[in-house]
Coordinates of C-alpha atoms in Angstrom, one line a residue:
M91 CA -0.3 -0.2 -0.6
R92 CA 2.7 2.1 0.6
E93 CA 4.6 1.5 -2.6
L94 CA 1.0 2.5 -4.1
D95 CA 0.9 5.6 -2.1
R96 CA 4.5 6.5 -3.6
I97 CA 3.7 5.7 -7.0
K98 CA 0.2 7.9 -6.8
E99 CA 1.8 10.9 -5.2
N100 CA 4.8 11.1 -8.0
H101 CA 2.2 10.7 -10.7
T102 CA 0.1 13.8 -9.1
K103 CA 3.3 16.1 -8.3
Q104 CA 4.3 15.5 -12.3
L105 CA 0.6 16.3 -13.6
E106 CA 0.9 19.4 -11.8
D107 CA 4.2 20.6 -12.3
R108 CA 3.1 20.4 -16.2
V109 CA -0.1 22.1 -15.4
H110 CA 1.5 25.1 -13.8
G111 CA 4.1 24.9 -17.2
L112 CA 0.9 25.0 -19.1
I113 CA -0.8 28.0 -17.4
E114 CA 2.4 29.9 -17.6
E115 CA 2.0 29.5 -21.2
C116 CA -1.4 30.4 -21.4
R117 CA -1.3 33.7 -19.6
K118 CA 1.7 34.7 -22.0
R119 CA -1.3 34.7 -25.2
P120 CA -2.2 37.8 -26.6
T121 CA -5.9 37.2 -26.5
Q122 CA -8.3 35.8 -23.5
M123 CA -8.9 32.1 -23.7
T124 CA -12.1 30.6 -23.3
D125 CA -13.4 27.8 -21.3
E126 CA -13.4 25.5 -24.0
E127 CA -10.0 26.5 -25.2
L128 CA -9.0 25.7 -21.8
D129 CA -10.8 22.0 -21.7
E130 CA -8.8 21.3 -25.1
E131 CA -5.2 22.8 -23.8
F132 CA -5.8 20.7 -20.6
D133 CA -6.7 17.5 -22.8
K134 CA -3.7 17.7 -24.7
I135 CA -1.5 17.9 -21.7
W136 CA -3.6 15.7 -20.1
N137 CA -3.3 12.8 -23.0
E138 CA 0.7 13.5 -22.7
T139 CA 0.9 13.0 -18.9
K140 CA -0.7 9.9 -19.0
K141 CA 1.5 8.5 -22.1
E142 CA 4.8 9.8 -20.4
L143 CA 4.0 8.1 -16.4
S144 CA 5.0 5.0 -16.0
Y145 CA 1.8 2.6 -14.6
P146 CA 3.4 -0.8 -12.9
E147 CA 1.4 -3.5 -13.9
L148 CA -0.5 -4.5 -10.3
E149 CA -0.1 -8.3 -9.8
I150 CA -2.9 -10.4 -9.4
K151 CA -2.3 -13.1 -6.5
D152 CA -3.7 -15.9 -6.7
I153 CA -5.7 -16.1 -3.2
Y154 CA -6.8 -19.8 -3.7
D155 CA -3.3 -20.7 -3.8
N156 CA -2.1 -19.0 -0.9
V157 CA -5.3 -20.1 1.3
F158 CA -4.8 -23.4 0.2
H159 CA -1.0 -23.3 1.0
H160 CA -2.0 -22.1 4.7
L161 CA -4.8 -25.3 4.5
R162 CA -2.4 -28.0 3.7
A163 CA 0.3 -26.2 6.1
N164 CA -2.8 -26.6 9.0
L165 CA -3.5 -29.9 8.3
L166 CA 0.2 -31.6 8.2
H167 CA -0.2 -32.9 12.0
R168 CA -3.2 -35.1 10.6
G169 CA -0.7 -37.0 8.4
S170 CA -0.4 -38.7 5.0
H171 CA -4.5 -39.4 4.6
A172 CA -5.5 -36.1 5.5
N173 CA -3.2 -35.1 2.6
E174 CA -4.3 -37.9 0.2
L175 CA -7.7 -36.3 1.1
L176 CA -6.6 -32.8 0.4
S177 CA -5.6 -33.1 -3.2
Q178 CA -8.9 -35.1 -4.1
K179 CA -10.9 -32.1 -4.3
N180 CA -9.9 -28.6 -6.1
L181 CA -10.4 -25.3 -3.6
Q182 CA -12.2 -24.1 -6.6
D183 CA -15.0 -26.5 -6.4
C184 CA -15.6 -26.0 -2.3
G185 CA -17.2 -24.4 -0.1
V186 CA -20.1 -23.5 -3.4
E187 CA -22.9 -25.6 -2.4
P188 CA -23.9 -26.2 1.6
Y189 CA -22.1 -28.1 3.2
S190 CA -23.3 -31.1 4.3
Y191 CA -22.0 -33.7 7.0
T192 CA -22.8 -37.5 6.6
I193 CA -21.2 -40.7 8.4
D194 CA -19.0 -42.9 6.2
G195 CA -18.8 -46.1 8.0
L196 CA -17.7 -44.6 11.3
Y197 CA -20.1 -46.6 13.2
K198 CA -19.5 -50.6 14.0
Q199 CA -22.0 -53.1 14.4
L200 CA -23.7 -52.0 18.1
K201 CA -23.3 -54.6 20.8
S202 CA -26.8 -56.2 22.6
K203 CA -26.4 -54.4 26.1
V204 CA -28.9 -52.6 28.2
N205 CA -27.4 -49.0 28.3
K206 CA -27.2 -45.5 27.0
F207 CA -26.7 -44.1 24.0
F208 CA -25.8 -41.1 21.0
N209 CA -27.2 -42.8 18.0
G210 CA -26.0 -42.7 14.9
K211 CA -28.6 -40.0 13.5
D212 CA -28.0 -37.9 16.3
H213 CA -24.5 -38.0 15.9
T214 CA -25.1 -37.3 12.2
M215 CA -27.3 -33.9 13.3
A216 CA -25.0 -32.8 16.1
V217 CA -21.9 -32.5 13.7
Q218 CA -23.9 -30.7 11.4
E219 CA -25.1 -28.4 13.9
I220 CA -21.3 -27.6 15.0
A221 CA -19.9 -27.8 11.2
D222 CA -23.2 -24.9 10.6
S223 CA -22.1 -22.8 13.8
I224 CA -18.5 -22.5 13.0
I225 CA -19.2 -22.2 9.3
D226 CA -21.7 -19.0 10.8
A227 CA -18.7 -18.0 12.4
C228 CA -16.4 -17.9 10.0
T229 CA -19.0 -16.6 7.7
Q230 CA -18.7 -13.7 10.1
L231 CA -15.2 -13.1 10.2
I232 CA -14.9 -12.8 6.4
T233 CA -18.0 -10.6 5.9
E234 CA -15.9 -8.0 9.0
K235 CA -12.9 -8.4 6.6
L236 CA -14.8 -7.6 3.3
E237 CA -16.0 -4.2 5.6
R238 CA -13.1 -2.9 5.7
K239 CA -12.0 -3.1 1.9
T240 CA -8.7 -3.5 2.1
D241 CA -6.4 -5.9 0.7
Y242 CA -5.8 -9.7 1.4
H243 CA -3.7 -10.3 3.9
D244 CA -2.6 -14.0 5.1
T245 CA -3.3 -13.6 8.5
Y246 CA -7.3 -13.7 7.4
I247 CA -7.1 -17.0 6.3
Q248 CA -5.2 -18.1 9.3
E249 CA -7.6 -16.6 12.0
I250 CA -10.2 -18.6 10.1
L251 CA -8.3 -22.1 10.3
H252 CA -7.5 -20.8 14.2
I253 CA -11.2 -20.4 14.5
I254 CA -12.0 -24.0 13.1
D255 CA -9.6 -25.6 15.1
E256 CA -10.7 -24.1 18.1
S257 CA -14.1 -24.9 17.8
L258 CA -13.8 -28.7 16.7
Q259 CA -11.7 -29.0 19.6
K260 CA -14.1 -27.2 21.9
N261 CA -17.2 -28.7 20.3
L262 CA -16.1 -32.3 20.1
D263 CA -13.8 -32.9 22.6
V264 CA -11.6 -35.8 21.0
K265 CA -9.9 -36.6 18.4
T266 CA -11.7 -35.3 15.2
E267 CA -12.6 -37.4 12.1
I268 CA -9.9 -36.7 9.7
K269 CA -12.4 -37.0 6.9
L270 CA -14.6 -34.3 9.0
E271 CA -11.8 -32.0 9.4
V272 CA -10.6 -32.3 5.8
S273 CA -13.6 -31.4 4.2
L274 CA -14.9 -28.8 6.6
K275 CA -12.0 -26.6 5.9
Q276 CA -11.9 -27.2 2.4
H277 CA -16.0 -25.8 2.3
I278 CA -14.9 -23.1 4.2
C279 CA -11.2 -22.0 2.9
G280 CA -13.0 -22.3 -0.4
F281 CA -15.8 -20.1 -0.1
A282 CA -13.6 -17.5 1.5
A283 CA -10.5 -17.8 -0.6
R284 CA -13.3 -16.8 -3.0
R285 CA -14.5 -13.7 -1.4
F286 CA -11.1 -13.0 -0.7
Q287 CA -10.4 -13.1 -4.5
K288 CA -12.7 -11.0 -5.3
M289 CA -11.7 -8.2 -2.5
H290 CA -7.9 -8.7 -3.7
E291 CA -8.9 -8.0 -7.3
D292 CA -11.9 -4.9 -6.3
F293 CA -8.6 -3.8 -4.1
L294 CA -6.5 -3.5 -7.0
H295 CA -8.8 -2.2 -9.2
V296 CA -9.7 1.0 -6.7
N297 CA -6.5 2.0 -5.9
D298 CA -4.6 1.3 -9.2
P299 CA -2.3 4.3 -9.8
Y300 CA -3.7 4.6 -13.6
R301 CA -7.6 4.4 -12.4
C302 CA -6.8 7.1 -9.1
L303 CA -5.5 9.5 -12.0
C304 CA -8.0 8.8 -14.3
R305 CA -10.8 9.4 -11.7
N306 CA -10.1 12.9 -10.9
K307 CA -9.2 14.0 -14.5
D308 CA -12.6 16.4 -14.0
K309 CA -11.6 18.1 -10.9
F310 CA -8.2 18.7 -12.1
C311 CA -9.4 20.7 -15.1
A312 CA -11.7 22.7 -13.1
D313 CA -8.7 23.8 -10.5
F314 CA -6.9 24.3 -13.5
K315 CA -9.0 26.6 -15.3
D316 CA -9.5 28.2 -11.5
V317 CA -6.0 29.0 -10.7
F318 CA -5.3 30.2 -14.5
Q319 CA -8.5 32.6 -14.4
K320 CA -7.6 32.9 -10.4
R321 CA -11.0 32.6 -9.4
D322 CA -11.6 33.0 -5.8
Q323 CA -10.9 28.8 -4.8
C324 CA -11.2 29.4 -0.8
Q325 CA -14.7 28.4 -0.8
K326 CA -15.0 25.6 -3.0
K327 CA -11.5 24.1 -1.5
A328 CA -12.8 24.6 2.1
E329 CA -15.9 22.3 0.9
E330 CA -13.5 19.4 -0.8
F331 CA -11.7 19.4 2.4
T332 CA -14.2 19.2 4.7
Y333 CA -16.4 16.6 2.7
Q334 CA -14.2 14.5 0.7
C335 CA -11.2 14.2 3.6
L336 CA -12.8 15.3 7.0
K337 CA -15.9 13.8 7.2
P338 CA -15.2 10.0 6.3
A339 CA -12.9 10.0 8.9
V340 CA -15.5 11.7 11.9
K341 CA -18.0 9.2 10.3
D342 CA -15.0 6.5 11.0
F343 CA -14.1 7.6 14.7
V344 CA -17.6 7.7 15.7
N345 CA -18.3 4.5 14.3
R346 CA -14.7 3.5 16.1
S347 CA -16.6 4.8 19.6
L348 CA -19.5 3.5 19.3
G349 CA -19.5 0.0 20.1
P350 CA -18.1 0.3 23.3
D351 CA -20.3 3.1 24.6
I352 CA -23.3 0.5 23.5
I353 CA -21.6 -2.4 25.2
A354 CA -21.3 -0.5 28.5
E355 CA -24.7 0.6 28.3
M356 CA -26.0 -2.9 28.2
L357 CA -23.9 -3.8 30.6
T358 CA -25.8 -1.0 32.8
N359 CA -29.0 -3.3 32.3
Q360 CA -30.0 -5.7 35.2
Q361 CA -29.8 -8.9 33.2
F362 CA -26.6 -8.2 31.8
S363 CA -24.8 -7.2 35.1
T364 CA -23.7 -11.0 36.2
R365 CA -22.9 -14.4 34.2
M366 CA -25.5 -15.9 37.0
F367 CA -28.1 -13.3 36.1
F368 CA -27.1 -13.5 32.6
Q369 CA -28.4 -17.4 31.9
Y370 CA -31.3 -16.9 34.8
T371 CA -32.5 -14.4 32.2
V372 CA -32.1 -16.4 29.0
L373 CA -34.0 -19.5 30.7
L374 CA -37.2 -17.1 32.0
D375 CA -37.2 -15.4 28.5
L376 CA -38.0 -19.2 27.3
L377 CA -40.1 -20.2 29.7
S378 CA -42.0 -16.9 28.5
K379 CA -41.9 -17.4 25.3
D380 CA -43.5 -21.2 25.5
D381 CA -41.6 -22.3 22.0
F382 CA -40.4 -25.9 21.6
E383 CA -37.9 -24.6 18.5
S384 CA -36.4 -22.0 20.9
Y385 CA -35.6 -24.9 23.4
V386 CA -34.0 -26.9 20.9
S387 CA -31.8 -24.2 19.7
Y388 CA -30.8 -23.3 23.1
I389 CA -30.0 -26.9 24.0
L390 CA -28.1 -28.0 20.7
S391 CA -26.7 -24.4 19.2
Y392 CA -26.2 -22.3 22.8
E393 CA -23.5 -20.6 21.7
D394 CA -25.1 -19.4 18.5
Y395 CA -28.7 -19.1 20.0
V396 CA -27.4 -17.1 22.7
K397 CA -25.7 -14.5 20.7
K398 CA -28.8 -14.2 18.6
W399 CA -30.4 -13.3 21.8
I400 CA -28.2 -11.1 23.1
L401 CA -28.1 -9.2 19.4
H402 CA -32.2 -9.2 20.1
Q403 CA -31.7 -7.2 23.4
I404 CA -29.1 -4.8 21.8
L405 CA -32.0 -3.8 19.4
E406 CA -34.7 -3.5 21.5
H407 CA -33.0 -1.5 23.8
F408 CA -31.8 0.7 21.4
T409 CA -35.0 1.0 18.8
D410 CA -35.8 4.4 19.4
R411 CA -32.2 5.4 18.7
S412 CA -32.1 8.3 21.1
T413 CA -29.4 6.6 23.7
T414 CA -27.6 5.6 20.1
F415 CA -27.7 9.4 18.9
R416 CA -27.0 10.8 22.4
F417 CA -23.4 8.8 21.9
E418 CA -23.4 9.7 18.2
D419 CA -23.9 13.8 19.0
Q420 CA -21.2 13.5 21.8
H421 CA -18.4 11.8 19.9
L422 CA -19.8 14.7 16.8
K423 CA -19.3 17.4 18.9
S424 CA -15.8 15.9 20.3
S425 CA -14.6 15.7 16.3
I426 CA -15.7 19.0 15.4
S427 CA -13.9 20.3 18.5
S428 CA -10.2 18.7 17.6
I429 CA -11.4 20.1 13.7
N430 CA -11.7 23.4 15.2
D431 CA -8.8 23.3 17.3
A432 CA -6.4 22.5 14.7
I433 CA -7.6 24.6 12.4
N434 CA -6.8 27.5 15.4
K435 CA -3.3 26.0 16.2
A436 CA -3.0 26.1 12.6
K437 CA -3.3 29.3 11.9
M438 CA -1.5 30.6 15.3
G439 CA 1.6 28.4 13.5
T440 CA 3.8 29.8 10.0
S441 CA 2.8 27.8 7.3
V442 CA 4.3 29.5 4.4
N443 CA 1.6 27.8 1.9
L444 CA -1.7 27.1 1.7
K445 CA -0.4 22.6 1.6
K446 CA 1.6 23.1 4.5
F447 CA -1.2 24.5 6.7
V448 CA -3.5 21.8 5.8
Q449 CA -0.8 19.2 6.2
N450 CA -0.5 20.8 10.0
I451 CA -4.2 20.3 10.6
C452 CA -4.0 16.9 9.7
K453 CA -1.1 16.1 12.1
E454 CA -2.9 17.4 15.2
L455 CA -6.1 15.4 14.3
G456 CA -3.9 11.9 13.5
D457 CA -4.2 11.0 16.9
K458 CA -8.1 10.6 16.4
L459 CA -8.9 10.9 13.1
V460 CA -7.7 8.7 10.1
I461 CA -7.8 11.0 6.8
S462 CA -8.0 9.1 3.4
Q463 CA -4.7 9.8 1.6
D464 CA -5.7 9.7 -2.0
S465 CA -9.0 12.2 -1.2
L466 CA -6.2 14.5 0.5
G467 CA -3.3 14.0 -2.8
A468 CA -6.8 14.8 -4.7
F469 CA -7.5 18.3 -2.7
M470 CA -3.6 18.9 -2.7
I471 CA -3.0 20.1 -6.4
L472 CA -3.3 23.4 -7.8
N473 CA -4.5 24.6 -4.6
N474 CA -4.2 28.1 -4.6
A475 CA -6.6 29.4 -2.2
N476 CA -6.0 32.5 0.1
Q477 CA -4.8 30.7 3.6
E478 CA -6.5 33.4 5.9
Q479 CA -9.7 33.2 4.0
F480 CA -9.6 29.5 3.4
A481 CA -9.4 28.7 7.5
H482 CA -12.0 31.5 7.9
S483 CA -14.4 29.1 5.0
L484 CA -13.4 25.8 6.0
T485 CA -14.1 26.8 9.8
K486 CA -18.0 27.5 8.4
C487 CA -17.9 24.5 6.4
V488 CA -16.9 21.7 9.3
N489 CA -19.6 23.1 11.1
E490 CA -22.1 23.0 8.5
M491 CA -20.9 19.4 8.4
G492 CA -21.4 18.6 11.9
Q493 CA -25.3 19.6 11.3
T494 CA -25.4 17.3 8.4
L495 CA -23.9 14.5 10.4
R496 CA -26.4 14.9 12.8
E497 CA -29.5 14.5 10.4
E498 CA -27.8 11.3 8.9
F499 CA -27.6 9.9 12.2
K500 CA -30.9 10.8 13.5
E501 CA -32.0 9.1 10.5
S502 CA -30.1 5.6 10.2
D503 CA -31.9 2.6 12.1
I504 CA -30.3 0.5 14.6
Q505 CA -29.7 -2.0 12.5
T506 CA -27.3 -0.1 9.9
T507 CA -25.8 1.2 12.8
L508 CA -24.3 -2.1 14.0
G509 CA -23.5 -2.9 10.6
H510 CA -20.7 -0.4 10.6
L511 CA -19.6 -0.7 14.2
H512 CA -15.7 -1.9 14.1
V513 CA -16.2 -3.7 17.4
K514 CA -19.5 -6.0 17.5
P515 CA -21.3 -5.8 21.0
Q516 CA -22.8 -8.6 20.4
N517 CA -20.0 -10.7 20.4
V518 CA -18.0 -8.6 23.4
L519 CA -21.0 -9.2 25.5
F520 CA -21.1 -13.3 24.8
T521 CA -17.9 -13.5 25.4
R522 CA -18.1 -11.1 28.4
L523 CA -20.9 -13.1 30.2
I524 CA -20.4 -16.8 28.8
G525 CA -16.7 -17.5 28.9
C526 CA -15.8 -20.4 26.6
G527 CA -19.5 -21.8 25.2
Q528 CA -18.5 -25.3 26.4
Q529 CA -21.3 -27.7 27.3
C530 CA -22.1 -30.5 28.9
P531 CA -21.4 -33.7 26.8
F532 CA -24.3 -35.3 28.4
C533 CA -26.9 -33.1 28.8
K534 CA -25.6 -30.0 27.3
T535 CA -25.5 -27.7 30.1
P536 CA -23.1 -24.4 29.4
C537 CA -20.2 -24.7 31.3
D538 CA -20.0 -21.8 34.1
A539 CA -16.5 -21.5 34.6
G540 CA -15.3 -17.4 34.0
G541 CA -13.8 -16.6 30.6
K542 CA -11.9 -18.5 27.9
D543 CA -8.5 -19.5 29.5
H544 CA -10.1 -22.4 32.2
T545 CA -8.4 -25.6 31.8
E546 CA -11.7 -27.8 33.3
H547 CA -14.9 -27.1 32.2
W548 CA -17.6 -27.5 35.3
A549 CA -21.9 -26.7 36.0
S550 CA -23.2 -25.9 38.7
L551 CA -26.7 -27.6 37.8
H552 CA -26.7 -30.1 35.3
R553 CA -30.1 -31.5 33.4
S554 CA -31.3 -34.7 32.7
T555 CA -29.4 -36.5 30.0
G556 CA -32.4 -37.2 27.5
L557 CA -32.2 -33.4 26.5
G558 CA -28.7 -34.2 25.4
T559 CA -30.5 -36.8 23.0
Y560 CA -29.3 -39.6 25.3
R561 CA -31.5 -42.4 25.2
F562 CA -31.8 -45.9 26.4
H563 CA -30.2 -48.5 23.8
L564 CA -32.8 -50.9 23.4
S565 CA -36.1 -49.2 24.1
Q566 CA -35.3 -45.7 22.1
K567 CA -36.7 -43.8 24.9
L568 CA -35.1 -40.3 26.3
D569 CA -33.4 -41.0 29.9
T570 CA -33.9 -38.8 32.2
D571 CA -31.3 -39.3 34.8
V572 CA -28.9 -36.5 35.7
C573 CA -25.2 -37.2 34.2
S574 CA -24.3 -35.8 37.8
S575 CA -25.7 -38.7 39.4
L576 CA -24.7 -41.1 37.1
V577 CA -21.1 -40.8 36.9
I578 CA -21.4 -42.2 40.4
T579 CA -23.1 -45.5 39.2
D580 CA -22.2 -48.4 37.1
T581 CA -24.3 -47.5 34.0
D582 CA -22.2 -47.1 30.3
F583 CA -22.8 -44.6 27.7
R584 CA -21.4 -44.8 24.0
C585 CA -21.1 -41.5 21.5
Y586 CA -18.7 -40.2 18.5
A587 CA -16.3 -39.6 21.1
T588 CA -16.4 -43.4 22.2
N589 CA -16.1 -44.6 18.9
N590 CA -19.3 -45.9 19.7
E591 CA -17.9 -48.3 22.1
W592 CA -19.2 -49.5 25.5
H593 CA -17.8 -46.5 28.2
P594 CA -18.2 -46.6 31.9
Y595 CA -19.7 -43.1 32.8
K596 CA -17.7 -43.5 36.3
R597 CA -14.6 -43.1 33.7
Y598 CA -16.2 -40.5 32.0
K599 CA -13.0 -38.1 32.6
E600 CA -10.6 -40.7 30.1
I601 CA -13.3 -39.4 26.9
F602 CA -13.8 -35.7 28.2
P603 CA -10.9 -34.8 30.3
H604 CA -11.6 -31.0 30.7
W605 CA -14.9 -31.7 32.2
K606 CA -15.3 -31.8 36.1
I607 CA -19.0 -33.3 36.6
A608 CA -19.1 -33.2 40.4
P609 CA -21.1 -36.6 41.4
D610 CA -23.9 -36.7 43.9
V611 CA -26.4 -38.9 44.0
S612 CA -29.5 -37.4 45.6
L613 CA -29.1 -34.9 42.8
E614 CA -32.4 -34.5 40.9
A615 CA -33.2 -32.1 37.8
S616 CA -34.5 -29.0 38.7
D617 CA -38.5 -28.4 38.4
Y618 CA -37.5 -25.9 36.0
W619 CA -36.4 -28.5 33.4
K620 CA -38.7 -31.3 34.8
Y621 CA -41.2 -29.3 33.7
V622 CA -39.7 -28.6 30.4
M623 CA -38.8 -32.3 29.5
A624 CA -42.6 -33.2 30.9
K625 CA -44.1 -30.9 28.6
Y626 CA -42.4 -31.4 25.6
N627 CA -41.8 -34.6 26.0
N628 CA -42.9 -35.6 22.4
Q629 CA -41.9 -33.5 20.6
F630 CA -37.9 -33.6 22.4
A631 CA -38.4 -37.2 21.0
K632 CA -39.6 -36.9 17.3
E633 CA -36.9 -34.2 17.5
Y634 CA -34.2 -36.6 18.5
S635 CA -35.6 -39.7 16.8
A636 CA -36.2 -41.6 19.7
K637 CA -39.0 -42.5 21.2
P638 CA -40.7 -40.4 24.7
A639 CA -39.0 -40.6 28.1
D640 CA -40.9 -42.3 30.9
I641 CA -41.8 -39.4 32.3
P642 CA -42.5 -39.7 36.3
P643 CA -45.7 -38.7 37.6
T644 CA -44.9 -35.8 40.2
W645 CA -42.6 -34.1 36.5
K646 CA -45.9 -34.0 34.9
R647 CA -48.1 -32.3 37.8
I648 CA -45.4 -29.1 38.1
T649 CA -46.5 -25.7 37.0
R650 CA -45.5 -23.3 35.1
K651 CA -45.5 -21.2 37.8
Q652 CA -43.7 -23.5 39.8
A653 CA -40.6 -23.6 37.1
E654 CA -40.2 -20.4 37.6
A655 CA -39.6 -20.6 41.1
S656 CA -37.5 -23.3 40.7
L657 CA -35.1 -21.2 38.4
K658 CA -35.1 -18.3 40.8
E659 CA -33.7 -20.5 43.4
S660 CA -31.5 -22.2 41.3
F661 CA -29.8 -19.0 40.7
G662 CA -30.1 -17.4 43.8
I663 CA -32.9 -15.0 42.6
K664 CA -35.4 -13.0 45.0

């Protein structure tokens, strides 16, 4: 980028020198030149300069090749089989159709034993849910990269591969099936490479020195005629600097500052005050919704559900826009004040010309506002405005710009505003309130350990394993037992993590070493989850391709009011 900026700056300088020479030549002519004649003279020198300037050919990188290189390096530790799978499909053909996971000879002949397990169909569904969640997270990151409109960098695909690796480890908690890992990474990397290739080519198109020069031809011609005819450029140049250079920088500053404001505002709400109260509020909201699909999404796609729930709360909280507008207005006023201070400081200095005067203004604003060098370079050429008059006009234009932006902010809806933010509030709040997002491998209860850096996961209150899709093998009925009781029994389980082999609950740590499930033979599911399982028993069975659980009669008598009271008791809410 620096090299491109240097080339564009050199082109502009050469053109400016040629135009100054043309101005001197035209002024020596005995007759007054018309606008049409000036246009013709400018066209001549423009075409001559274009031919003489050197335009280094911008090399279009093969992003697919770059991405494939990083993907192959990422899978090296998986051995020759992973490399063989990788070579069977061209990356350009990956990520075109929706990703679909299928079992390929994973399950062996089932052993005839009365116990609990996670069946093959459930496994396919669970892995598909995990894959969809990972794809969504990567797609979100790709979208954020594209919104920046910068050139592609290899760190982008490295970030994506890190997300995939971290998510696979977190969600499967076992050595991932090689075929699954390769196919998922191929799908995501193929999609990413396609988008990044276009982003790279778009960037080169926008920043191509030849196109950048041509883009400003009409402006350069108008400036040439202004200087030749000694027209007052003060107002015109003040408007140009304000709206082409300062306005985009001010909007960017507001968008950089608004995300943390929204996060701080949401944290003042009681529901976001602590992790425990947040979990309580989400579960209470589920109870109020009385919607089975929402429960399934919460249990099986916890992280995705909670992020969407947080986003919905943000949209609801800022519906009338008065609070966000107050934040935007504060940052706007701060920006305008900084610009006016920079103008006044530059006026007190000893700038030898207008170019130096503007450079001093930009230097003062450097820590706060990021001003486009392309826009600034185009503004600087053929600028003969009077410094003092320019400063006066600029102050007026800046204040008018402030009012214009104020109106734009008022008219913008919260959904659009959130889309422009550098920091996504829902992601920050999720990390702050949820932490790792891990779920119990048996009952799907979320981890209660704070943050992401802990090495052991635990939950204070587990629930029936049937809610996590576990059922008895022979009867296929969903299980009502709680995993914290099962870990001190002689019962066995099997699932994807055990390669579908039976394994004692007592030795669950051998399969899920990062989970600590405190044993308690007396512990039963809370009335809240008893109520949920009893109410939606048939629907859970259908959803999980199982048979309804044998629900104890006492569970069926639990009322919604009792379920809510149980929820309050579980989370210590008075």
